[in-house]
PDB file of N, CA and C in Angstrom:
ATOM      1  N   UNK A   1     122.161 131.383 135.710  1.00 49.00           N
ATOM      2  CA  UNK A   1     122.659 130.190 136.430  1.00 49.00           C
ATOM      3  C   UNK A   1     123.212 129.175 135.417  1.00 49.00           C
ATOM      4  N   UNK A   2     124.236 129.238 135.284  1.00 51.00           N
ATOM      5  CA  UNK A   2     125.558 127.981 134.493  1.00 51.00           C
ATOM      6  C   UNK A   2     124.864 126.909 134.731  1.00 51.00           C
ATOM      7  N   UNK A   3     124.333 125.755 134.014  1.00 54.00           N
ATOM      8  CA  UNK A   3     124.049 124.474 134.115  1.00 54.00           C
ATOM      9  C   UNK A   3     124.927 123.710 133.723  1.00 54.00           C
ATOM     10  N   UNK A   4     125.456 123.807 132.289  1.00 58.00           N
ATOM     11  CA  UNK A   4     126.515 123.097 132.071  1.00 58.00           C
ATOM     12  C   UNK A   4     127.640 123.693 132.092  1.00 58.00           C
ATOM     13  N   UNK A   5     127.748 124.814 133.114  1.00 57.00           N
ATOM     14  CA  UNK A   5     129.449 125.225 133.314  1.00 57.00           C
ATOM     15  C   UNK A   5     130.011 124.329 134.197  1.00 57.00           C
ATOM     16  N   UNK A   6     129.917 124.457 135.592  1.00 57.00           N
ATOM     17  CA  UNK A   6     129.925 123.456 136.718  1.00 57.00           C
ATOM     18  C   UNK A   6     129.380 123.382 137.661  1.00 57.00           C
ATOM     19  N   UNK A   7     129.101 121.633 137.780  1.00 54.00           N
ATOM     20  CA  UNK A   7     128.045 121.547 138.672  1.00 54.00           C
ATOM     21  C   UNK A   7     128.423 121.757 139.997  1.00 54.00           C
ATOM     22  N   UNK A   8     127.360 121.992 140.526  1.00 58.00           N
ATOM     23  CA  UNK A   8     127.345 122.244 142.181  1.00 58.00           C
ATOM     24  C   UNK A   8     127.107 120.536 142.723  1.00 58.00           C
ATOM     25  N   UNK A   9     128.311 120.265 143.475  1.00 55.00           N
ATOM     26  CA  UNK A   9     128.282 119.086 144.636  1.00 55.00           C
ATOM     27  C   UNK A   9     126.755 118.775 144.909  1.00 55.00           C
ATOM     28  N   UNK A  10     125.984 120.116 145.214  1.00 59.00           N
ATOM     29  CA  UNK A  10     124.263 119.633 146.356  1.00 59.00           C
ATOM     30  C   UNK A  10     123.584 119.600 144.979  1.00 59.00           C
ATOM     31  N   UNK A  11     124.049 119.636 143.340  1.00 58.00           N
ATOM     32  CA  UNK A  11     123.265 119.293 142.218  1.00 58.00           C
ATOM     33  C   UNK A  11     123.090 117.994 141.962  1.00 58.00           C
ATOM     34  N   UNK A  12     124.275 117.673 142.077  1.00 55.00           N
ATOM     35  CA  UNK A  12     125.304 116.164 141.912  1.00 55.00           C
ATOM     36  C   UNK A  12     124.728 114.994 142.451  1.00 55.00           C
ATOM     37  N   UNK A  13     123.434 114.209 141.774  1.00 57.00           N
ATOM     38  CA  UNK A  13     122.859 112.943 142.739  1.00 57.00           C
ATOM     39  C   UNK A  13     123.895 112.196 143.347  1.00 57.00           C
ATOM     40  N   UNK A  14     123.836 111.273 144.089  1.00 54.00           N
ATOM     41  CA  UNK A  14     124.919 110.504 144.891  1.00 54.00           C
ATOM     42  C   UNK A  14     125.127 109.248 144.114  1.00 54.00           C
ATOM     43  N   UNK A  15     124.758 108.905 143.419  1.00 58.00           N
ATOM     44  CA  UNK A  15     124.727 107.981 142.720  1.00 58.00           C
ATOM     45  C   UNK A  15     125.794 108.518 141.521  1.00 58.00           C
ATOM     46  N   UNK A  16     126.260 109.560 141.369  1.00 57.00           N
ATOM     47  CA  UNK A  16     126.724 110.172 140.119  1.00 57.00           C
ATOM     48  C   UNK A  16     128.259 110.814 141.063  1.00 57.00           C
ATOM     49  N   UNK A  17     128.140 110.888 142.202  1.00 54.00           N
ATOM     50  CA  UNK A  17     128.982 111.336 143.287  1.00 54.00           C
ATOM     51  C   UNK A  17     130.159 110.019 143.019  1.00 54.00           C
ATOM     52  N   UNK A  18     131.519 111.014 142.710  1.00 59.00           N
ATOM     53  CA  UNK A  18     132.789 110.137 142.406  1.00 59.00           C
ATOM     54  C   UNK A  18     132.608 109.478 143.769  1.00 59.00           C
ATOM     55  N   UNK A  19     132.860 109.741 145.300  1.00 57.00           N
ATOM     56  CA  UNK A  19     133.131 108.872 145.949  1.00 57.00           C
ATOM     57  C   UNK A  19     131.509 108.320 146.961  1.00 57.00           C
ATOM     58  N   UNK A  20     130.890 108.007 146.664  1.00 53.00           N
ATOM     59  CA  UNK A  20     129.865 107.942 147.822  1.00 53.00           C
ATOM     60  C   UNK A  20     129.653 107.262 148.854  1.00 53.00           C
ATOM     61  N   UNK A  21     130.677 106.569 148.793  1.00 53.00           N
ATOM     62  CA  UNK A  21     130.615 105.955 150.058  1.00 53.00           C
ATOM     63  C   UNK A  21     131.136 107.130 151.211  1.00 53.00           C
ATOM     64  N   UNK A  22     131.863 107.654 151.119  1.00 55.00           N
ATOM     65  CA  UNK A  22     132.138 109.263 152.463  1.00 55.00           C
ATOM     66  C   UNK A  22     131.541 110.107 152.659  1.00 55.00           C
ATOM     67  N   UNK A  23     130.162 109.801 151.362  1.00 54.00           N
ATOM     68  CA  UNK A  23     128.869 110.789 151.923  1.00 54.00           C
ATOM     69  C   UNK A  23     128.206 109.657 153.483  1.00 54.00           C
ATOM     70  N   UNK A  24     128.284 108.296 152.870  1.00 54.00           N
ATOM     71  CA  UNK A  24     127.445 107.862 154.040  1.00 54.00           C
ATOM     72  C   UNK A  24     128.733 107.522 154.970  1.00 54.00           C
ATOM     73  N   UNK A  25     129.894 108.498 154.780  1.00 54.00           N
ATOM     74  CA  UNK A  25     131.056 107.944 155.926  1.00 54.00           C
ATOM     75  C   UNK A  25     129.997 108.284 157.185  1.00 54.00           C
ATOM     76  N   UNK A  26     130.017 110.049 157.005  1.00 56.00           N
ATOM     77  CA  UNK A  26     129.757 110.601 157.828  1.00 56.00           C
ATOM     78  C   UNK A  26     128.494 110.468 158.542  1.00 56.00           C
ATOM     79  N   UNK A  27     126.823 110.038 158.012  1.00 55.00           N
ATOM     80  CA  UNK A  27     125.911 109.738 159.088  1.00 55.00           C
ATOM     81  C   UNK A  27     126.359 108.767 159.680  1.00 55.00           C
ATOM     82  N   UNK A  28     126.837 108.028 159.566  1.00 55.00           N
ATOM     83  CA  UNK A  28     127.360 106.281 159.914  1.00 55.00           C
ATOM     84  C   UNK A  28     128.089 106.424 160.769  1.00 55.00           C
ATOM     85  N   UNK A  29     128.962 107.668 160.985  1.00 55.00           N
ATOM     86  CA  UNK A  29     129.605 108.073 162.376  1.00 55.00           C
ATOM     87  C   UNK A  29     128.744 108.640 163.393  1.00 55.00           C
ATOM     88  N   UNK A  30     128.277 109.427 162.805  1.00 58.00           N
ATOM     89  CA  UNK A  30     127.439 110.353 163.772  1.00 58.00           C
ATOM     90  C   UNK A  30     126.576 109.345 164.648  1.00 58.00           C
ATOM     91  N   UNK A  31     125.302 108.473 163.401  1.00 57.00           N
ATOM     92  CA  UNK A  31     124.431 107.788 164.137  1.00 57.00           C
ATOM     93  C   UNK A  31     125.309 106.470 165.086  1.00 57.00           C
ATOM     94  N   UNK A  32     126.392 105.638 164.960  1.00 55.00           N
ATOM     95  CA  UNK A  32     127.394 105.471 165.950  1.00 55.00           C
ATOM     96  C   UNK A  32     127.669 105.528 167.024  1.00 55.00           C
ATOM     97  N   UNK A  33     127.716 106.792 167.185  1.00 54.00           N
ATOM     98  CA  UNK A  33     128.243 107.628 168.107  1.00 54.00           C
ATOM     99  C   UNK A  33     127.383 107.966 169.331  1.00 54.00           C
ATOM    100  N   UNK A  34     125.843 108.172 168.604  1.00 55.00           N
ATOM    101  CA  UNK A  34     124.838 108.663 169.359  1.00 55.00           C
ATOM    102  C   UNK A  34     124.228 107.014 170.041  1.00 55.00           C
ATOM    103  N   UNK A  35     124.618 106.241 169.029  1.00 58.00           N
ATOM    104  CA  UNK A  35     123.991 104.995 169.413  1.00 58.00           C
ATOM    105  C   UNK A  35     124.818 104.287 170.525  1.00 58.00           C
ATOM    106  N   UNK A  36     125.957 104.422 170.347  1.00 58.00           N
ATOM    107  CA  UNK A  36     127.508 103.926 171.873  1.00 58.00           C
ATOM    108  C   UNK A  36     127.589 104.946 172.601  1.00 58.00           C
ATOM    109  N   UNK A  37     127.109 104.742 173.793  1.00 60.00           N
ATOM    110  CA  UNK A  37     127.490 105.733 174.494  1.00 60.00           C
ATOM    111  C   UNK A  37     129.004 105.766 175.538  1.00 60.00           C
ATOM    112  N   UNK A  38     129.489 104.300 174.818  1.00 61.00           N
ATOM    113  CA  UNK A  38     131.141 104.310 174.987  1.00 61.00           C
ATOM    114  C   UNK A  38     131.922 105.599 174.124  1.00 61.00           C
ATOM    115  N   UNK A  39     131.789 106.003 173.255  1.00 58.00           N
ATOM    116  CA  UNK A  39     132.096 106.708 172.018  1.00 58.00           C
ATOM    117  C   UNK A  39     131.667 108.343 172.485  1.00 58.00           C
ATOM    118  N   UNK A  40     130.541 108.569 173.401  1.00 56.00           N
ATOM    119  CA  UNK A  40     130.210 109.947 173.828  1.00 56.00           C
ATOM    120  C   UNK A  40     131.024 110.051 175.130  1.00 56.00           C
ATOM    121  N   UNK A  41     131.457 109.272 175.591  1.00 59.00           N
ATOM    122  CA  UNK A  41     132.659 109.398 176.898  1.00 59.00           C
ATOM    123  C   UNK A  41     133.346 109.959 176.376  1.00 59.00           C
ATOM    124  N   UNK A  42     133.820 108.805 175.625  1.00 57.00           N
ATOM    125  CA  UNK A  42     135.377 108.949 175.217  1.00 57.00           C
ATOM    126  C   UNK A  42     135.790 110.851 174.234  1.00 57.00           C
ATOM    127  N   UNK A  43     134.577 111.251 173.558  1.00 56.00           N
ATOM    128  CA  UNK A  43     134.486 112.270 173.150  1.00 56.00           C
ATOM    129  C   UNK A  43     134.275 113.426 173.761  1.00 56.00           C
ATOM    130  N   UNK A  44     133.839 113.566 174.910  1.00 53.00           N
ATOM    131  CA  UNK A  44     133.475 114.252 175.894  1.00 53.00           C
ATOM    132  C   UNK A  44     134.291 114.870 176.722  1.00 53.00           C
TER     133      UNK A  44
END
């Protein structure tokens, strides 16, 4: 197993993650979504 060949993304703390804010794009939609239930219409 390559350690310093290249890292694996799920190695990669988030803090060290070039963009991290689009890791928390995505719960931030989800939980959203589940939380408006204007947003589960409209998806539906």
């Amino acid at each position: 197993m390559p350690m310093c060949g290249k890292p694996d993304s799920s190695h990669v703390p988030l803090s060290q993650s070039p963009q991290p804010h689009l890791l928390f794009s995505e719960p931030e939609q989800r939980s959203s979504v589940h939380l408006t239930p204007r947003r589960q219409r409209l998806s539906a």
